[in-house]
Tab-separated table of C-alpha atoms and ligand atoms in Angstrom:
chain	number	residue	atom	x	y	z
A	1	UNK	CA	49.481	153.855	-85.203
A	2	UNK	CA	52.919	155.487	-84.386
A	3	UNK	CA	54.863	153.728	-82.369
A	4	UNK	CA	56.802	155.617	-79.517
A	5	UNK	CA	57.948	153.167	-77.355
A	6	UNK	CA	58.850	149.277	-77.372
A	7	UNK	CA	59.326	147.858	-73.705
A	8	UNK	CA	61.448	144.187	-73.273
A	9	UNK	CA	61.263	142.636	-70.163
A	10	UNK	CA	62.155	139.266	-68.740
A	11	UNK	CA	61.240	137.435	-66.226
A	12	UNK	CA	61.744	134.317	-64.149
A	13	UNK	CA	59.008	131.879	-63.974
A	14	UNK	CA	59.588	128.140	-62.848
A	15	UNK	CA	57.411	125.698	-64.397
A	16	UNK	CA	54.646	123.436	-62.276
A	17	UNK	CA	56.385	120.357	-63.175
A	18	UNK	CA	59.585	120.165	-65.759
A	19	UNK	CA	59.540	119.851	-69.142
A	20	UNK	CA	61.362	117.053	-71.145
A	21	UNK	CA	61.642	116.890	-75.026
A	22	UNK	CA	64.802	115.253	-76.652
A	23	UNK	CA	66.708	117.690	-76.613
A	24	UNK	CA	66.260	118.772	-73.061
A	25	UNK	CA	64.494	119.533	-69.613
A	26	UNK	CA	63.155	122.888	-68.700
A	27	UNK	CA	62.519	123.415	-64.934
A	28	UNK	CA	62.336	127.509	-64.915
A	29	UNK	CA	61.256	129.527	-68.109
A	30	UNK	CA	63.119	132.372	-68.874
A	31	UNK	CA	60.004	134.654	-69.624
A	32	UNK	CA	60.489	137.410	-72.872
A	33	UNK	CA	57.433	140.351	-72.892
A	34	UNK	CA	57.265	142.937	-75.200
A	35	UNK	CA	55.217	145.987	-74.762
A	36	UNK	CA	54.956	148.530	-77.880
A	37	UNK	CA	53.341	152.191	-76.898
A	38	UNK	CA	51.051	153.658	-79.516
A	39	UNK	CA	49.687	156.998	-79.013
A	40	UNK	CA	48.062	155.835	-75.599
A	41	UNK	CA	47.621	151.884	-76.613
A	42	UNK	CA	49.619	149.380	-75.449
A	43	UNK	CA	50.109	145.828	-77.086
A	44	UNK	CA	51.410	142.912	-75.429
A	45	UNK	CA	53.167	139.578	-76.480
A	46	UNK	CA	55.604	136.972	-75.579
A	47	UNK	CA	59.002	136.315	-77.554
A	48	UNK	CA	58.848	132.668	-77.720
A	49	UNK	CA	62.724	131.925	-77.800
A	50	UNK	CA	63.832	129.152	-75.221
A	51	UNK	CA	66.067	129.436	-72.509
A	52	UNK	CA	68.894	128.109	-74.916
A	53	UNK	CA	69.919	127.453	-78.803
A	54	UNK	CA	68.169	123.990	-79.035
A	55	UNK	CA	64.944	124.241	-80.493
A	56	UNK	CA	65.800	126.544	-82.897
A	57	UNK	CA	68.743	128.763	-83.228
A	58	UNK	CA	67.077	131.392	-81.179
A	59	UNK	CA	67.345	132.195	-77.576
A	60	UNK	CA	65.800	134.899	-75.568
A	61	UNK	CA	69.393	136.740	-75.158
A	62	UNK	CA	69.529	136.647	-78.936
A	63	UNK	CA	66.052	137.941	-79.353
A	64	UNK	CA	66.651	140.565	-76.445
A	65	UNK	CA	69.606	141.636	-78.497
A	66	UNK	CA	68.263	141.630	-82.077
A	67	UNK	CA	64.842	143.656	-80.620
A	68	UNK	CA	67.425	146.802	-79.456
A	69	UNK	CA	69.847	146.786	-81.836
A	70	UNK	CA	68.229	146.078	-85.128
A	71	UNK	CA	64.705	145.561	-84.930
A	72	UNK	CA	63.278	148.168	-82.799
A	73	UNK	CA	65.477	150.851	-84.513
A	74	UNK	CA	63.260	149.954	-87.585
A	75	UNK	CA	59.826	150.107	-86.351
A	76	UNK	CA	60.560	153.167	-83.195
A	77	UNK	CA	58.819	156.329	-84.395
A	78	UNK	CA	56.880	155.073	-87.586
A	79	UNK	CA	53.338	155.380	-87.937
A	80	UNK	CA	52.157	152.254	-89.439
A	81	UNK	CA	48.855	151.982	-91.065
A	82	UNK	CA	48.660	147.916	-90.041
A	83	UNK	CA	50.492	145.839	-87.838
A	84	UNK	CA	51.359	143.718	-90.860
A	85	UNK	CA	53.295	146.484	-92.215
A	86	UNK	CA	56.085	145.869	-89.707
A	87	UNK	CA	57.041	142.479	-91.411
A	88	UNK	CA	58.410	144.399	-94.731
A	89	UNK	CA	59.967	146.767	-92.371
A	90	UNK	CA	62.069	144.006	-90.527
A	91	UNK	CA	62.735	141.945	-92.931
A	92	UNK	CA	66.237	143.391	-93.514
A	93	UNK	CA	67.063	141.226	-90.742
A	94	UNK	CA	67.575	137.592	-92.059
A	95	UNK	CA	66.396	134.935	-89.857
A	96	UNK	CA	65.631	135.713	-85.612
A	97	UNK	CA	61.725	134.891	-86.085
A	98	UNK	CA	60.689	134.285	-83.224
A	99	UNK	CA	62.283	137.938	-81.994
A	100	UNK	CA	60.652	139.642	-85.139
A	101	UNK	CA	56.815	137.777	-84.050
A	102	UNK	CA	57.260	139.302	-80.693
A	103	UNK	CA	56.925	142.996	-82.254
A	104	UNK	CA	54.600	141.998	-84.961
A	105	UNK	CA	52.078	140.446	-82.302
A	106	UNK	CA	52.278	143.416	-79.751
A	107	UNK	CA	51.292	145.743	-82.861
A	108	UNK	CA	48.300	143.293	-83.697
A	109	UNK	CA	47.007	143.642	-80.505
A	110	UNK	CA	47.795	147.138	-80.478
A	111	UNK	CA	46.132	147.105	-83.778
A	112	UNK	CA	43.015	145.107	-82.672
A	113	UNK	CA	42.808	147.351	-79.340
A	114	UNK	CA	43.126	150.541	-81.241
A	115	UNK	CA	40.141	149.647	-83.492
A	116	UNK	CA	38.103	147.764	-80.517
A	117	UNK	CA	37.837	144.607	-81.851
A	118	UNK	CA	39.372	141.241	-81.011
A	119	UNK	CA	42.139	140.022	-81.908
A	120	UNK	CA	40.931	136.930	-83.499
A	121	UNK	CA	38.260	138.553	-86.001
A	122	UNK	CA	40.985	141.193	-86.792
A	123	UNK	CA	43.545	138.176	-87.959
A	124	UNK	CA	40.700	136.522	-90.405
A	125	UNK	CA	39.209	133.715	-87.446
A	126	UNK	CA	36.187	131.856	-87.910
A	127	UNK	CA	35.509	129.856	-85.165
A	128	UNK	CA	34.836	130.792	-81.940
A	129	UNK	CA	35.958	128.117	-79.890
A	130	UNK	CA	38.763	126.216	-80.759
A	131	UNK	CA	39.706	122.420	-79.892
A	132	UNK	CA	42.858	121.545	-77.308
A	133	UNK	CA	45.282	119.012	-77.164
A	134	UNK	CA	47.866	118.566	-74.441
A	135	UNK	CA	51.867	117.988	-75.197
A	136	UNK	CA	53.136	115.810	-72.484
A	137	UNK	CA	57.054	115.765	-71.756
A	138	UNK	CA	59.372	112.536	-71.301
A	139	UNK	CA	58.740	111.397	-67.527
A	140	UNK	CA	60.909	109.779	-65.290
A	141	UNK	CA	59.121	106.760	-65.006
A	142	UNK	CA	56.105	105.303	-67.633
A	143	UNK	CA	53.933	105.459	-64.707
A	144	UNK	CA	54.313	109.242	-64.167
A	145	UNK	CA	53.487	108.971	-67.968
A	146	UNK	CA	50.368	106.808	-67.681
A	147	UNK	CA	49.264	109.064	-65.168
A	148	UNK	CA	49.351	112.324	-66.323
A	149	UNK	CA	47.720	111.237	-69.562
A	150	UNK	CA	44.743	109.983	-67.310
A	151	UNK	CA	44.721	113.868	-65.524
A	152	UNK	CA	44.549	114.860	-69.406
A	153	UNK	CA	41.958	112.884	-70.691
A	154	UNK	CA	39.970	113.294	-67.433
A	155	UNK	CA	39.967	117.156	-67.958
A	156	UNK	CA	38.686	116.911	-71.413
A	157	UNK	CA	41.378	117.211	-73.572
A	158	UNK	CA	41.179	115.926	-77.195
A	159	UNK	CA	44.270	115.265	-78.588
A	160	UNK	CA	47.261	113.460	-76.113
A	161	UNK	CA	50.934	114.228	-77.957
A	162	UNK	CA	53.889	112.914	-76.298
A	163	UNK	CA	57.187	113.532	-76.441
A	164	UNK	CA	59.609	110.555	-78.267
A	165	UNK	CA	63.204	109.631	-78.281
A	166	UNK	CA	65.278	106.691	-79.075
A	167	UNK	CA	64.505	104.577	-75.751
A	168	UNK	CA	61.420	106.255	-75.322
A	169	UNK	CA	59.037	105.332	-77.891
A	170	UNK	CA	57.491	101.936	-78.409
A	171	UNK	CA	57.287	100.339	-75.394
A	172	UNK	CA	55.524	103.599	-74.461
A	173	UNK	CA	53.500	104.216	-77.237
A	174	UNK	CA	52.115	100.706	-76.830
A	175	UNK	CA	51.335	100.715	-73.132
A	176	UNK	CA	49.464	104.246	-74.118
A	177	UNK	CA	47.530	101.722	-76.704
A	178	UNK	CA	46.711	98.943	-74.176
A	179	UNK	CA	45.306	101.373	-71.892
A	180	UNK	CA	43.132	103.722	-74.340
A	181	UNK	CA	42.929	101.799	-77.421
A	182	UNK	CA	40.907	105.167	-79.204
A	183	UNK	CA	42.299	107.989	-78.018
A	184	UNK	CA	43.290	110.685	-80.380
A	185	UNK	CA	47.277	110.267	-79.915
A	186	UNK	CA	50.390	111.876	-81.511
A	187	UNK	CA	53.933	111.731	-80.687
A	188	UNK	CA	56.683	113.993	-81.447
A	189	UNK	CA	60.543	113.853	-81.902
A	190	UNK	CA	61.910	117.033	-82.115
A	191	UNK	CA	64.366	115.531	-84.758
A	192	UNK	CA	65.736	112.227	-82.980
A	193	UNK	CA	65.977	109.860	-85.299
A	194	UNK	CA	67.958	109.743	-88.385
A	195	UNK	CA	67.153	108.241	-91.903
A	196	UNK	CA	68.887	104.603	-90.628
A	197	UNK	CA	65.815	104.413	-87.880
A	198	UNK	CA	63.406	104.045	-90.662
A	199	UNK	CA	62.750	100.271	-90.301
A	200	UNK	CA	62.097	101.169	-86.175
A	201	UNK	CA	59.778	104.523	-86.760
A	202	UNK	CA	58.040	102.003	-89.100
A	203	UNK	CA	56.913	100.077	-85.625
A	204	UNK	CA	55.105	103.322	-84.532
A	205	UNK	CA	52.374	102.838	-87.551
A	206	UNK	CA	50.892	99.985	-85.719
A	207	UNK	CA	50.065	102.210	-83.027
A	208	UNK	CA	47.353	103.997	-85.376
A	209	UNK	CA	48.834	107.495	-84.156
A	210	UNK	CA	47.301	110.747	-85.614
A	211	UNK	CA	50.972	112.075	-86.681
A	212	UNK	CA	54.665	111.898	-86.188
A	213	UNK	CA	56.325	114.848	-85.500
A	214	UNK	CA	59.211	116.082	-86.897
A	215	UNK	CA	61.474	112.625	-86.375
A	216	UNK	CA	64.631	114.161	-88.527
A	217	UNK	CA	66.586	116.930	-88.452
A	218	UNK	CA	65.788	120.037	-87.053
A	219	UNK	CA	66.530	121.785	-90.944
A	220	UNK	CA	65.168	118.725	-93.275
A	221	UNK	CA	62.473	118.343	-95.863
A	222	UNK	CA	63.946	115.726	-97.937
A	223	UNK	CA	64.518	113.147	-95.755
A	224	UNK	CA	61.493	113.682	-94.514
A	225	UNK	CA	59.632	113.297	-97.774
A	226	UNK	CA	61.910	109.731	-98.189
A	227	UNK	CA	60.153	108.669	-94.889
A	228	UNK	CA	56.479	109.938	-95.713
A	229	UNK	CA	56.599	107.373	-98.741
A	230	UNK	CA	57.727	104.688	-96.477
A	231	UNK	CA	55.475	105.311	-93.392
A	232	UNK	CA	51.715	104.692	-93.233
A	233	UNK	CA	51.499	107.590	-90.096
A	234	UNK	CA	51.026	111.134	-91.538
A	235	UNK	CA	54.389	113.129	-90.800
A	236	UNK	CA	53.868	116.558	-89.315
A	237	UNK	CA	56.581	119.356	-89.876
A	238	UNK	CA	57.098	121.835	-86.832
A	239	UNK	CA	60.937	122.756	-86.806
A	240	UNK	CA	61.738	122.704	-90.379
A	241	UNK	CA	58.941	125.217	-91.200
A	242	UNK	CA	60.099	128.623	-91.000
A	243	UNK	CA	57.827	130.445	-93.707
A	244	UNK	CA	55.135	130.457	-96.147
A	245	UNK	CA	57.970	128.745	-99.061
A	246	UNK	CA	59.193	126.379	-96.652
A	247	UNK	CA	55.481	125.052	-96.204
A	248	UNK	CA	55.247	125.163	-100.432
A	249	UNK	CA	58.286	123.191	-100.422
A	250	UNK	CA	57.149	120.293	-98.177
A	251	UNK	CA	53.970	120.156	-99.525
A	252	UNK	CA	55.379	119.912	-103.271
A	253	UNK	CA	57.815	117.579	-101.652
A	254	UNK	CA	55.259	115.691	-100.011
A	255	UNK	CA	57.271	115.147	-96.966
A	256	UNK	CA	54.688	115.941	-94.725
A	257	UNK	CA	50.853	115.613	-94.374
A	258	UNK	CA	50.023	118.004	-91.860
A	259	UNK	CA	51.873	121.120	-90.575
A	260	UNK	CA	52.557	122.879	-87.020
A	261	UNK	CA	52.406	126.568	-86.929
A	262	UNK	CA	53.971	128.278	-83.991
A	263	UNK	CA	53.733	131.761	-85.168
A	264	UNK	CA	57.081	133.131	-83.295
A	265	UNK	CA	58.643	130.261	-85.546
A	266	UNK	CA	57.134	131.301	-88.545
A	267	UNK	CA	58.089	134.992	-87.844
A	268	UNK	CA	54.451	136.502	-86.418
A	269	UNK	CA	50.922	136.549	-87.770
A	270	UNK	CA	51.189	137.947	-90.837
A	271	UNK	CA	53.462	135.024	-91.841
A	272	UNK	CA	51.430	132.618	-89.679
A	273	UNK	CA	48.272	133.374	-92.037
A	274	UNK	CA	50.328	132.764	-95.260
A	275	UNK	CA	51.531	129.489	-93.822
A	276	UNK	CA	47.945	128.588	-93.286
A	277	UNK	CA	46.417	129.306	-96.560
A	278	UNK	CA	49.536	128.187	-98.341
A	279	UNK	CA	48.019	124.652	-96.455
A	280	UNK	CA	44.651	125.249	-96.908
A	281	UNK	CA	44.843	125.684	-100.553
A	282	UNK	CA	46.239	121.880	-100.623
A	283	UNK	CA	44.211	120.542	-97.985
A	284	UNK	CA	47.092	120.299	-95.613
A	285	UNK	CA	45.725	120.674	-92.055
A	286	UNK	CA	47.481	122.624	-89.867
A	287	UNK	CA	47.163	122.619	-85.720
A	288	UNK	CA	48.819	125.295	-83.512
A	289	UNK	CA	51.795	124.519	-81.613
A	290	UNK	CA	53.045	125.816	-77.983
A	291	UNK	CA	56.007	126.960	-76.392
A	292	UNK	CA	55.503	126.596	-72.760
A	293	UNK	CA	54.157	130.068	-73.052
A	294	UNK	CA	52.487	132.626	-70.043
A	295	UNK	CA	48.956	133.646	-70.582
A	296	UNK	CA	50.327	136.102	-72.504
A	297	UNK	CA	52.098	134.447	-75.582
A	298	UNK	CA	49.055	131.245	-75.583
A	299	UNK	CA	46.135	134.526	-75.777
A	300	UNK	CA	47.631	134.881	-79.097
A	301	UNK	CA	48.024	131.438	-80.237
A	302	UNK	CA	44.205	130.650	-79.203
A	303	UNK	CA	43.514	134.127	-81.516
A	304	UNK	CA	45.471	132.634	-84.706
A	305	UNK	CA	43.854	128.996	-83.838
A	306	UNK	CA	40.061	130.128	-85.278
A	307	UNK	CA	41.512	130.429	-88.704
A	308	UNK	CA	39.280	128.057	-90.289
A	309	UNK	CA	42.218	125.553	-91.889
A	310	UNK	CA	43.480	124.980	-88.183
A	311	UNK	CA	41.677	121.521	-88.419
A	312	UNK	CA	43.015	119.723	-85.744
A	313	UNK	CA	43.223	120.469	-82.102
A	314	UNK	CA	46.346	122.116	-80.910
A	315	UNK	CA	48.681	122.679	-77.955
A	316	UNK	CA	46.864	125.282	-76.817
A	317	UNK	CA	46.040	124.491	-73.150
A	318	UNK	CA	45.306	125.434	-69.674
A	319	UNK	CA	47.255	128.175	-67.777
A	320	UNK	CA	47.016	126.075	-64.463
A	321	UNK	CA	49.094	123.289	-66.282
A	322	UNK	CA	52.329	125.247	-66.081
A	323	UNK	CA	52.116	128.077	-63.783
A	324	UNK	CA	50.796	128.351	-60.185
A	325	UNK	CA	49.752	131.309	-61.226
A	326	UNK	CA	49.653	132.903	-64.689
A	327	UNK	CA	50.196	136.445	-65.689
A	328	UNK	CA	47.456	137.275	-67.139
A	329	UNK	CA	43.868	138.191	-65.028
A	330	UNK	CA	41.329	135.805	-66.338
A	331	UNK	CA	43.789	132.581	-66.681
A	332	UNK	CA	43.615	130.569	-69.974
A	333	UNK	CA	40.992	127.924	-69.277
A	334	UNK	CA	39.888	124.912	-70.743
A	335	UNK	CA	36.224	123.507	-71.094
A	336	UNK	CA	35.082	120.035	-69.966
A	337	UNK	CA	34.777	118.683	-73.905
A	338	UNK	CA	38.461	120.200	-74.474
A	339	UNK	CA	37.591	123.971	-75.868
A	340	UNK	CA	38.726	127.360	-75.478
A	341	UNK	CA	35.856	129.713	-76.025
A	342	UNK	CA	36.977	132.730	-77.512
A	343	UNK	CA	35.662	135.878	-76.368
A	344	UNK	CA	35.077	139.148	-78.181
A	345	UNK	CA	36.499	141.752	-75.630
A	346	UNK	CA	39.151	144.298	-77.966
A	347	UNK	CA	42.654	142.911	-78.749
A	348	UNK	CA	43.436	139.372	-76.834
A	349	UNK	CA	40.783	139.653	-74.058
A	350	UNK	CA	43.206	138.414	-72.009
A	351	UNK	CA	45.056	141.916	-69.699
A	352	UNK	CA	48.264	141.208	-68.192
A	353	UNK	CA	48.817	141.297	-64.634
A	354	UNK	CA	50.943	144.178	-64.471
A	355	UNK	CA	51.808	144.226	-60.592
A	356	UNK	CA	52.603	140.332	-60.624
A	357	UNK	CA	54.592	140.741	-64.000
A	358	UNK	CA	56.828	143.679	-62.236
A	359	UNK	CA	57.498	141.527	-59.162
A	360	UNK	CA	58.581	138.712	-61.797
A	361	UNK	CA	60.889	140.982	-63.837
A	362	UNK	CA	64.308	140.371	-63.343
A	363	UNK	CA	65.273	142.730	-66.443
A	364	UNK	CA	63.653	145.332	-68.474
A	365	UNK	CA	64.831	148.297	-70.835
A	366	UNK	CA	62.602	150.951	-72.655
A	367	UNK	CA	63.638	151.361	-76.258
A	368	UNK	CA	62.468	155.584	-77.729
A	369	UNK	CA	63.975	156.530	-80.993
A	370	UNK	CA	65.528	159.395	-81.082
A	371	UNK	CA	65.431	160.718	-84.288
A	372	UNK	CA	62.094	162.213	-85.634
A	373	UNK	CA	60.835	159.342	-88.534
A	374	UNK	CA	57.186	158.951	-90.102
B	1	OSB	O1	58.031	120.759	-80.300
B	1	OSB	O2	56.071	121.428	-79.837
B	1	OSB	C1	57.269	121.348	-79.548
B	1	OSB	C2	57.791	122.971	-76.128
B	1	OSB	C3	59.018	123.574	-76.307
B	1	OSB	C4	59.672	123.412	-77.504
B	1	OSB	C5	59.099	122.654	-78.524
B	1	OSB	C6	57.858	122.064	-78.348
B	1	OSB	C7	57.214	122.217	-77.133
B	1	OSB	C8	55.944	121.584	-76.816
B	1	OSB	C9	55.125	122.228	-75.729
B	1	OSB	O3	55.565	120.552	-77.306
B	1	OSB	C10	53.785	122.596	-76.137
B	1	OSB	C11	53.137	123.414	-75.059
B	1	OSB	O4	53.340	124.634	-74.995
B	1	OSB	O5	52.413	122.813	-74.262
B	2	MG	MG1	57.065	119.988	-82.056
């Protein structure tokens, strides 16, 4: 598989309804593609860096950057047996994961196309249909709340995870109780709360929730761990988890009894997979996380989602909840018990809409190398 060309391209897509995690709302995503050419087959993904610093360090300017100065330079003109083989090749470059799982994920799919098979067998999936959950932002109002978790639970969806912050959080969690007394229900922090909120996370275990997500600092294990001994409601670790060791560390640590994998968090797939059997071998379960991700970027997370240690369902949803219309041609749909039924066309089964995408595209630059390299 040489690669001759890498293609970035952004585009502007606003979002159906906005966003709203603790640290912020998103009305408009900031949309990062990357094409890689190999010898007449493309592969597609989505860079999953925000529109700003504040889930993680990365944003898609950053990633835009770090893909034509350092990372593309490495990978332009090689002829790589595997996809994988691009993670030893970048890994020069500390840090910029989710920038590094954009290239990775194109060459999978590349990969999988190449070698007509789907993208899911070629990662190591078992299953072919995968179970969905739905993350639901902070509202303006509980009602809105209330609401769209009826929409959510009407369309099939297994899991409900909402969003938590200091003001936002019991009184909410509890009406969600009254209503639905047995839903499957999660709630996540994004790292609100700080070590002196322990006696007022310890309210949430009444609520019989499935997980709490990442309550303390974005960078943390060992707080963590101090709160998983005091809590009766499994922790879950999403931002603090940025490889394979970091997963070894929490679990050792016990400061966490489930993980999220996001795999432009974690770097790209080949990472993704350690993370998960790091996890499986000590029966952590792991889910898949989102990142308000196109059509494009959520193909690959249902792919990695039929590993079989992905026990639990994840946020991986519906095209039609975020975008009037997505970019890819069959949208990402959901099935009335709260699936995603995996098909077996070659790479992600799932071809991007290149006329809509170049009428979205507000930027875009073709990386060639121009020396000769093997
Ligand atoms: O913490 O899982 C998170 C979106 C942006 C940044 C962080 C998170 C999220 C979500 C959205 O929860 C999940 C989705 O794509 O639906
Ligand atoms: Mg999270």
């Amino acid at each position: 598989m040489k690669i001759e060309a890498i293609t970035l391209r952004e585009l502007r897509m606003p979002l159906k309804h906005f966003f709203e995690t603790s640290f912020g709302r998103t009305e408009e995503r900031r949309v990062l593609l990357v094409t890689v050419d190999c010898e007449g087959v493309e592969g597609w993904s989505e860079c999953v860096a925000g529109e700003g610093p504040f889930f993680s360090d990365e944003w898609v300017d950053t990633a835009w950057a770090t893909i034509r100065e350092f990372l593309a330079p490495s990978l332009l003109g090689r002829n790589l047996a595997h996809a994988k083989e691009s993670a030893a090749r970048m890994s020069p470059v500390r840090g910029h994961n989710m920038a590094k799982a954009a290239l990775e994920n194109a060459l999978w799919d590349a990969e999988a196309k190449a070698t007509d098979q789907p993208l899911w067998k070629l990662l190591g999936g078992t299953r072919s249909e995968i179970d969905c959950g739905v993350s639901i932002g902070i509202q303006d109002s509980h009602e809105q709340l209330l609401e769209k978790i009826e929409t959510e639970l009407a369309a099939g969806y297994q899991r409900i995870k909402v969003k938590v912050k200091p003001g936002w959080d019991v009184d909410v969690l509890s009406k969600i109780r009254k209503r639905w007394p047995k839903i499957l229900l999660s709630c996540d922090a994004n790292s609100a709360y700080r070590p002196s909120d322990l006696a007022h996370l310890k309210k949430f275990d009444e609520f019989g929730l499935l997980m709490i997500e990442q309550p303390l600092w974005h960078d943390d294990i060992v707080q963590h761990a101090k709160f998983q001994r005091e809590l009766k409601t499994a922790l879950c670790l999403d931002e603090s988890i940025h490889h394979a060791r970091d997963a070894e560390a929490a679990i050792e640590m016990k400061a966490c009894r489930i993980i999220n994998i996001k795999v432009g968090r974690v770097g790209g797939f080949s990472e993704a997979i350690a993370v998960h059997n790091v996890c499986e071998a000590n029966q952590i379960p792991v889910w898949c996380g989102g990142m308000l991700e196109t059509g494009i970027g959520r193909a690959h997370n249902i792919a990695l989602s039929t590993l079989p240690n992905f026990k639990l369902p994840g946020d991986v949803s519906a095209s039609k909840r975020y975008w009037t219309e997505d970019i890819t041609d069959q949208e990402i749909e959901v099935t009335p018990r709260g699936t995603i039924v995996v098909g077996n066309a070659a790479g992600t089964g799932y071809v991007p809409k290149k006329k809509l995408i170049d009428k979205l595209t507000v930027r875009k630059e073709v990386l060639r190398s121009n020396a000769a390299v093997v």
